[in-house]
Every structure is written in structure tokens, then in C-alpha cells.
Short mmCIF file of C-alpha atoms in Angstrom, two decimals:
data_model
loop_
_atom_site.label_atom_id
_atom_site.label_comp_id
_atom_site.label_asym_id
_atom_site.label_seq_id
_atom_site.Cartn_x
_atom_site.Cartn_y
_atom_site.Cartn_z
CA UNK I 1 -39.43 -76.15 5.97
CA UNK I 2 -36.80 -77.32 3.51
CA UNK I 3 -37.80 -74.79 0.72
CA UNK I 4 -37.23 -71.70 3.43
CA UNK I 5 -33.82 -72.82 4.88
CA UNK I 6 -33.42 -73.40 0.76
CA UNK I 7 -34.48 -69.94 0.35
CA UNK I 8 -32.93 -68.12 3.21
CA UNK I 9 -29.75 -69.50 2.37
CA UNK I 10 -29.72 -68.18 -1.34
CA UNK I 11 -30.80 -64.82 0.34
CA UNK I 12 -27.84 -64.60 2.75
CA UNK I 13 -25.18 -65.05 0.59
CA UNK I 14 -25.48 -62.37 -1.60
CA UNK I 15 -25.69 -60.30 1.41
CA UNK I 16 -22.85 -61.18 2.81
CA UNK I 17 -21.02 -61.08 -0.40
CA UNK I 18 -22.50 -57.53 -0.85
CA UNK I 19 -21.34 -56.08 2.81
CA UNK I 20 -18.00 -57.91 2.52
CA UNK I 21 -17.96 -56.47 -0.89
CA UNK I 22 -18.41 -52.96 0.48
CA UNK I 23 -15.86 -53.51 3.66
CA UNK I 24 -13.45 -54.35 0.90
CA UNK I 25 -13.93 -50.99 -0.61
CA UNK I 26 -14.81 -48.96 2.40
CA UNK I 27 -11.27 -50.61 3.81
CA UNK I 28 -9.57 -47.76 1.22
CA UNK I 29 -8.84 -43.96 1.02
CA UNK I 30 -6.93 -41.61 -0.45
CA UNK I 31 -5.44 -38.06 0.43
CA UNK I 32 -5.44 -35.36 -1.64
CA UNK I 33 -2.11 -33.77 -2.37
CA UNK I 34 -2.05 -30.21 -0.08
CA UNK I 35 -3.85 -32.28 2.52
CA UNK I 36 -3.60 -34.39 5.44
CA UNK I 37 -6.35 -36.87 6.93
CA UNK I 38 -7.62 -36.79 10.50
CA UNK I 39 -8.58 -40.40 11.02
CA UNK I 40 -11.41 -40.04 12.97
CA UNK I 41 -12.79 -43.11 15.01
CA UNK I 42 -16.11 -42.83 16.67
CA UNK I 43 -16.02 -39.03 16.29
CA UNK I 44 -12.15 -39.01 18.33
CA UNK I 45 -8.93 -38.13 16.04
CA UNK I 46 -6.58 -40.62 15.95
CA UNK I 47 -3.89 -39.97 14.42
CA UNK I 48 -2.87 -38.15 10.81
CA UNK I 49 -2.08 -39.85 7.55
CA UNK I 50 -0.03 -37.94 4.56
CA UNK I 51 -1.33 -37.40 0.94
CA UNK I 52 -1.93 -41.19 -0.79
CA UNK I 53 -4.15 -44.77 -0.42
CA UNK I 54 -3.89 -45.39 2.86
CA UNK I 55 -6.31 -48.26 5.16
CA UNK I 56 -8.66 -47.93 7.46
CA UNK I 57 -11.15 -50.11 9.71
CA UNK I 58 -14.58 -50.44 7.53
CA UNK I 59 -17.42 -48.83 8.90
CA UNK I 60 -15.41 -47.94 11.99
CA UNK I 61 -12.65 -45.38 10.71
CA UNK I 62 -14.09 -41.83 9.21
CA UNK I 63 -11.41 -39.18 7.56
CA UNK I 64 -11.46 -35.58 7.35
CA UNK I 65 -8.88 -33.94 5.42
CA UNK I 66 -7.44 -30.59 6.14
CA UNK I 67 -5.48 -28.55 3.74
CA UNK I 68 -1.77 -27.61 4.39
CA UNK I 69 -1.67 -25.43 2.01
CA UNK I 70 -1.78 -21.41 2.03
CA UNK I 71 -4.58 -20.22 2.13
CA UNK I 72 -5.85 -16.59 1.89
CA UNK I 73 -8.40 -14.70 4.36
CA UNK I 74 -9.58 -11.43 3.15
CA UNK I 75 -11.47 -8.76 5.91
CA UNK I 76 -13.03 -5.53 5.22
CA UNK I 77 -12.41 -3.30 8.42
CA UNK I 78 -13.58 -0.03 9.24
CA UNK I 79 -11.06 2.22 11.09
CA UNK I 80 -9.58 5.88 11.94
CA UNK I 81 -6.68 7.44 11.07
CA UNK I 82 -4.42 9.31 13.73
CA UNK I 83 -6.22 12.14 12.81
CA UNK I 84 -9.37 10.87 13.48
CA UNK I 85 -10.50 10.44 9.92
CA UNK I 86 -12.78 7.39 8.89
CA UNK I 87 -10.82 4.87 6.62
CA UNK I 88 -12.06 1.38 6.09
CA UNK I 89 -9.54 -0.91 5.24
CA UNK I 90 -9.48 -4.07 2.88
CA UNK I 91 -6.75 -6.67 3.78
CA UNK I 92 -5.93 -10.19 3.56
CA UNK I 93 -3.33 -12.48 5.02
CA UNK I 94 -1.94 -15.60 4.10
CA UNK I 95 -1.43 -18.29 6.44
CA UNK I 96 0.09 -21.97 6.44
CA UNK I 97 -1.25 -24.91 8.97
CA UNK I 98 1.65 -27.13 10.17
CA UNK I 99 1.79 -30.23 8.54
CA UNK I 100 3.06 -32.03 11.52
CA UNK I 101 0.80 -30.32 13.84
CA UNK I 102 -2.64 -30.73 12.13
CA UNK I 103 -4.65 -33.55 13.97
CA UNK I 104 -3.57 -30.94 17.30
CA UNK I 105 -5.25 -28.58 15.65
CA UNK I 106 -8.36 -30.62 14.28
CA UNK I 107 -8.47 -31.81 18.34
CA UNK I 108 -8.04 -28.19 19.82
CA UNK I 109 -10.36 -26.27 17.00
CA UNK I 110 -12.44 -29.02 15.15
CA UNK I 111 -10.84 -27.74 11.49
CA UNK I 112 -10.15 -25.24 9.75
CA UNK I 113 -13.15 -23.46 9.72
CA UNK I 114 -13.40 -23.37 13.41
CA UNK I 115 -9.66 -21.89 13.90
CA UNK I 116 -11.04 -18.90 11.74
CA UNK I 117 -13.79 -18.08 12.80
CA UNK I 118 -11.94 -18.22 16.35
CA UNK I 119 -8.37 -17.46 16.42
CA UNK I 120 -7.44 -15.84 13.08
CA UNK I 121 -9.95 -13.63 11.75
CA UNK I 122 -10.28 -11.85 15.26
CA UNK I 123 -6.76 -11.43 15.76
CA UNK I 124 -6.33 -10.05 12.42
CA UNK I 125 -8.83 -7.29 12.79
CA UNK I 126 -7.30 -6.61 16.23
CA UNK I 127 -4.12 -6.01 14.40
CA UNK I 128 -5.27 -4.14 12.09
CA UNK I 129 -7.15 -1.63 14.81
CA UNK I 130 -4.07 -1.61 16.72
CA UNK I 131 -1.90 -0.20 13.82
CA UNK I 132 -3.74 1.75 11.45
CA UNK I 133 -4.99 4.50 13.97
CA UNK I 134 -0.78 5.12 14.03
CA UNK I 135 -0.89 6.27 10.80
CA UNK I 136 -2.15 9.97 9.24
CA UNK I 137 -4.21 9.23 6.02
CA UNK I 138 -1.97 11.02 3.72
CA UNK I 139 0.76 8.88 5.38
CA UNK I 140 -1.20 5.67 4.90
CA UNK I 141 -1.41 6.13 1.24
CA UNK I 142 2.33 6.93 0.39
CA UNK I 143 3.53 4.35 3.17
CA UNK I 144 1.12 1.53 3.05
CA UNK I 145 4.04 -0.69 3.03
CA UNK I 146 5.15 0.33 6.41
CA UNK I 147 1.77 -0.46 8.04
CA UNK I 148 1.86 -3.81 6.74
CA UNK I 149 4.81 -4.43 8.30
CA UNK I 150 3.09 -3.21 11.42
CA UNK I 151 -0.10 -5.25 11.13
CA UNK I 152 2.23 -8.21 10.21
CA UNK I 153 4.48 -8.08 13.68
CA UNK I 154 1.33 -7.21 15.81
CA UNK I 155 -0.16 -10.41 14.18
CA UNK I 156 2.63 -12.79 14.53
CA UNK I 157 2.88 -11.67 18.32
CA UNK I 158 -1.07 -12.99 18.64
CA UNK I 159 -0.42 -16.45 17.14
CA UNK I 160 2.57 -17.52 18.70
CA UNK I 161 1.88 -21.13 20.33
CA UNK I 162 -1.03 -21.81 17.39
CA UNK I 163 -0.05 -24.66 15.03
CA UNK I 164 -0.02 -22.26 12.55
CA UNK I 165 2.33 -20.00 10.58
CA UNK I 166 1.55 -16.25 9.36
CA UNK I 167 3.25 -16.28 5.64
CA UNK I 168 2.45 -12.36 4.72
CA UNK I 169 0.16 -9.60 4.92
CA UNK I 170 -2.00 -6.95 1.82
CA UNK I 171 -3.40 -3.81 2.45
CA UNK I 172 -5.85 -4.88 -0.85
CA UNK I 173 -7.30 -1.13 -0.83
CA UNK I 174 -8.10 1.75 1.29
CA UNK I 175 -11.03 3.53 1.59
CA UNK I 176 -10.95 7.99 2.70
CA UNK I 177 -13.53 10.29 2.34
CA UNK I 178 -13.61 11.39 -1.30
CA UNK I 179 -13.03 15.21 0.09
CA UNK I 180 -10.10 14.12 1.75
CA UNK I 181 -9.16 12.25 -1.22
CA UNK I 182 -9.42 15.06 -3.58
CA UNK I 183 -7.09 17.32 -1.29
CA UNK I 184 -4.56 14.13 -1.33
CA UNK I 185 -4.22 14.00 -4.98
CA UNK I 186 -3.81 18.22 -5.14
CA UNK I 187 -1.04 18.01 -2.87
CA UNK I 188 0.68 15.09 -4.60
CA UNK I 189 0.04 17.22 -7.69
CA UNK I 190 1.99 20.00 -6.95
CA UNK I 191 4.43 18.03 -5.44
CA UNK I 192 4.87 16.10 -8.68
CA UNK I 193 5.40 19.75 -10.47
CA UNK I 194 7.66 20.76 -7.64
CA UNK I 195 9.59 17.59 -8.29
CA UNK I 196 9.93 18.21 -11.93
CA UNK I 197 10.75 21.76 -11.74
CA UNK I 198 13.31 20.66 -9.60
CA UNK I 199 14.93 18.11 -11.98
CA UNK I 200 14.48 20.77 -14.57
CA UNK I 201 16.69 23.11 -12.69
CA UNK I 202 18.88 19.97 -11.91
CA UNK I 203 19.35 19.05 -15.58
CA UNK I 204 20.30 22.74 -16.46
CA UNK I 205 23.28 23.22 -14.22
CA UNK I 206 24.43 19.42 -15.38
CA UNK I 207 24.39 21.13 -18.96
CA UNK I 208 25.98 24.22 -17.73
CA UNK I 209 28.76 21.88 -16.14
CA UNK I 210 29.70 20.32 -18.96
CA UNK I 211 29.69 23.38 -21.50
CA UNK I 212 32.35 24.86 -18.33
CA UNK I 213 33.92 21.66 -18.68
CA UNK I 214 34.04 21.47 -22.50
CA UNK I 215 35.20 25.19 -22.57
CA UNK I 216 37.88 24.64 -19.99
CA UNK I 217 39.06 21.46 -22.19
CA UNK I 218 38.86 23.30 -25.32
CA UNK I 219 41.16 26.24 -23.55
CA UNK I 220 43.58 23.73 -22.20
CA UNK I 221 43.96 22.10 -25.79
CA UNK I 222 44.81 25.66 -27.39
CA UNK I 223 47.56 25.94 -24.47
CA UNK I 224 49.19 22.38 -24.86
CA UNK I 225 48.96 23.40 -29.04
CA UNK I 226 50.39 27.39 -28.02
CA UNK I 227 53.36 25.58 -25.97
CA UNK I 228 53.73 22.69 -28.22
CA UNK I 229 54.50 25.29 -30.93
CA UNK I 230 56.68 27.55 -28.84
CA UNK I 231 58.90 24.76 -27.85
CA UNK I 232 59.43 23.93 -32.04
CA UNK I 233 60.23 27.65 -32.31
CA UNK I 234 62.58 27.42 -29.82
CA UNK I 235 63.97 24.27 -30.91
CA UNK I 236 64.36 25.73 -34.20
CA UNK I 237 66.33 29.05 -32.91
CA UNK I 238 68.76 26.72 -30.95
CA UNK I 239 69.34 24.87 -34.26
CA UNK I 240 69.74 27.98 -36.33
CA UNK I 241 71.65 29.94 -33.76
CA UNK I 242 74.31 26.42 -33.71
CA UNK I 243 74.01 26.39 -37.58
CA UNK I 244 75.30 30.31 -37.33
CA UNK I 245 78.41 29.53 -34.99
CA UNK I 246 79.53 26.71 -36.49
CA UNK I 247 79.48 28.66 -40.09
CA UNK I 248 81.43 31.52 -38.04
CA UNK I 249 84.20 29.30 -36.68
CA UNK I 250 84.44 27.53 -40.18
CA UNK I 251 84.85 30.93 -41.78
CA UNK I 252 87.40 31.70 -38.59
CA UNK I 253 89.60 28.92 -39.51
CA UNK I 254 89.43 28.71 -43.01
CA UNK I 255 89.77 32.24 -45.38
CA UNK I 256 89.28 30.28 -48.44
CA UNK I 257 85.48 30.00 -47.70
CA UNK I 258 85.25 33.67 -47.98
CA UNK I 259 86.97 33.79 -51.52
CA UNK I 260 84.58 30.85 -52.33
CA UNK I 261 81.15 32.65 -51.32
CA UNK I 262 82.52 35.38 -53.20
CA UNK I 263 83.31 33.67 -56.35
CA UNK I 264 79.69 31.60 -55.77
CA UNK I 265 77.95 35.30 -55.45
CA UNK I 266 79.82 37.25 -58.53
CA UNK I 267 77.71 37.84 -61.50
CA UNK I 268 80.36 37.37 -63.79
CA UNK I 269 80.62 41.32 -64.45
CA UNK I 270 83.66 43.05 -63.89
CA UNK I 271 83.54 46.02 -62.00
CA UNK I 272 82.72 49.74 -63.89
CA UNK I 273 84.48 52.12 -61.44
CA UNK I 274 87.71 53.54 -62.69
CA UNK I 275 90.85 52.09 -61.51
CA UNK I 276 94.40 53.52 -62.14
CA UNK I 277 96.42 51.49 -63.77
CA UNK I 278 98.58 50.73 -60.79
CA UNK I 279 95.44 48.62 -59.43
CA UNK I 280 95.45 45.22 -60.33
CA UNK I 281 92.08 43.57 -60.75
CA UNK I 282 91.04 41.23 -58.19
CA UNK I 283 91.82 37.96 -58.95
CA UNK I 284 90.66 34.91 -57.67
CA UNK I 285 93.22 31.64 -57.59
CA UNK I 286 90.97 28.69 -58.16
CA UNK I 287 92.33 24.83 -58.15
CA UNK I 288 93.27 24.18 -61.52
CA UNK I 289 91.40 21.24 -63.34
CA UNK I 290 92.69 17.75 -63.14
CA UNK I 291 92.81 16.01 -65.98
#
């Protein structure tokens, strides 16, 4: 009897050392970073704990983390244009839990998964029913940005009151007949050309501008250099036409200056023409020399 309380004791301990052991450890977590964990105790959410090591009751306490991050859902739809022409559409939206609100959501939906498969994903193809059908499909292909904007107001209307925000919205591609395709990319074709032949004709009368405006700025230089030169001319006559009357009042007031411009003009030759011999030759007083 001795030898089995002997031996049942040496079995116990380890036991015990083994389950306190795993308590110890079990006692422990950790969050990942983009998370938050849903403390979950016998199956009901308790209460939310932020990326880290965080404790927990052993063997009581259970945690299921849900991301807070964006994530990215991606639908391929089929459709109709306004026109009644099949389209299928590929688009994707990203959306952002609320931090603060997650364990609401874990309680309402179960996770993540859940809120997709129930909330999101069939509100998102609603949207995108409820807009594209507005469109034509040659408008839908030059204005795809416009009918994102639609599918992305339509959307954000449906999940008002969900802990959850819509970040943005991608047409990813869209799918037309390849007929109707084919008569697209002729029509963008000749508009292209159209466009060009345009700026062609644009560029020309730029060119044609600016040889007018060169040839009118060329013309405008002659005149300035054609006036510029006329005003010197006239300048000049003034001057000469003073020089004149000033030489006509000096020879006015002064004879002498006539003798002078004679004597400064003779040749030194006395004249050939007979004179009688009552005639006196001409003769000019000049200062005598000082000495």
C-alpha cells in the first residue's frame, strides 16, 4: 500500500507541474500588428485587445483576431448598358473595419468573413447594377471614372450604420461585345485623325501669326529707321540754314570779310583784259607785318 501512495505521488507531480506548466504559457498572447483580438470566453466576445502580449484566463479565454487593415474585394458582374448592350464588369473596392468598433462587429456578423459574404459583397453588386445601366458603352469606356464615382456614392449610401468604412472604388476592366468593340475603336480612330488635323490647322495659323507679326515688326523698324533719319536731315538743314545767316549778318556788318574771301580765292594771276591806263588795278590793303 506504501509502494502505490509512493508511486502515485511521483506520478502526480509531474502532472501537475506539466498542466501548471502549460496554464503558464496558455496565460499569454499576442496581436498581430493590423489586428485586433476578440477575447472570446465560452464562445461570447468579451471585449477587444490592441496589437501586443496581452493575458488571458488559461483554458478559459479563446482569441480571434480580425484585421483592421484595408482590405480589397474584387467581383466579376455581368450587366447592360443604357442601350441594352451586355457588359460584364470587373471591380473591386477597398474597405477599412473600425478599429474601435470591431468586437460589435465580430458580435453582430461573427468576422470578417461573415460581413462579406452578407453585407458587402451584395451591396456592392447592387451598386454596381444600379449605376452601370446609366451609362452608354461608348460612354463607359471614355468616362469610367465618372461611374466609379457613381458606384462609390450608391455604395456608401448602403453601409451607413455598418462599423465599417468604404475607402475607394476600380472599375479593374470592362468587358463589350468584340463587334461593338471594333466599332468603338473606329470611331475613336477617326476622331484621333480629326483631332490631329485639327491641331494641324491650329499650328498653321499660329505660324501664319507670327510671320504677320514678324512682318509688321520688321515694317515698323524700317519706319522708326525712315523717321529717325528724316529728323537728322532735318536737324542738319536747321544747322546749315543757321550756319548760312549767321555768315550773312557777319558779311552784313563787316566788308572786310568780303576783301578777305577774295584775297583767300585769287590765284595769284593778274587779270588779262585790257584796261586804260586811267584804271588803277585793284588793290587789296592787307595789315602790314609786325615785327
Amino acid at each position: 500500500m506504501t509502494t502505490k501512495k509512493f508511486k502515485t505521488k511521483y506520478i502526480t507531480v509531474p502532472v501537475l507541474a506539466i498542466l501548471g506548466l502549460s496554464a503558464a504559457i496558455s496565460s499569454f498572447y499576442t496581436v498581430e500588428e493590423g489586428h485586433v483580438g476578440i477575447v472570446k470566453r465560452f464562445s461570447e466576445a468579451k471585449y477587444q485587445e490592441n496589437p501586443g502580449l496581452h493575458f488571458k484566463a488559461p483554458f478559459i479565454d479563446v482569441i480571434e483576431e480580425i484585421e483592421v487593415r484595408t482590405r480589397k474585394n474584387q467581383e466579376k458582374m455581368p450587366s447592360s448598358t443604357s442601350e441594352q448592350m451586355p457588359v460584364t464588369v470587373h471591380a473591386s473596392v477597398n474597405w477599412t473595419v473600425d478599429k474601435a468598433a470591431a468586437i460589435d462587429l465580430f458580435r453582430k456578423y461573427g468576422g470578417l468573413n461573415q460581413f462579406e459574404q452578407r453585407i458587402l459583397d451584395p451591396r456592392f453588386r447592387a451598386a454596381v447594377k444600379t449605376i452601370i445601366p446609366k451609362f452608354t458603352a461608348e460612354k463607359l469606356i471614355q468616362d469610367r471614372a465618372t461611374a466609379i464615382m457613381g458606384i462609390e456614392s450608391e455604395l456608401m449610401e448602403e453601409m451607413k450604420g455598418f462599423p465599417v468604412s468604404v475607402d475607394n472604388i476600380q472599375i479593374e476592366n470592362i468587358v463589350l461585345p468584340a463587334k461593338y468593340l471594333q466599332s468603338i475603336e473606329t470611331k475613336q480612330t477617326e476622331k484621333n485623325l480629326a483631332d490631329a488635323e485639327k491641331f494641324k490647322l491650329d499650328r498653321q495659323k499660329l505660324e501664319a501669326m507670327r510671320e504677320v507679326n514678324t512682318a509688321d515688326a520688321q515694317a515698323q523698324a524700317i519706319i522708326k529707321v525712315a523717321e529717325a533719319e528724316a529728323k537728322a536731315t532735318e536737324i542738319k538743314g536747321l544747322a546749315e540754314a543757321k550756319a548760312i545767316e549767321a555768315k550773312a549778318k557777319s558779311l552784313r556788318n563787316n566788308p572786310l570779310i568780303i576783301a578777305l574771301t577774295q584775297a583767300q580765292n585769287w590765284d595769284g594771276k593778274l587779270p588779262t583784259t585790257v584796261m586804260s591806263e586811267k584804271a588803277a588795278l585793284p588793290i587789296l590793303k592787307l595789315p602790314e607785318p609786325k615785327e
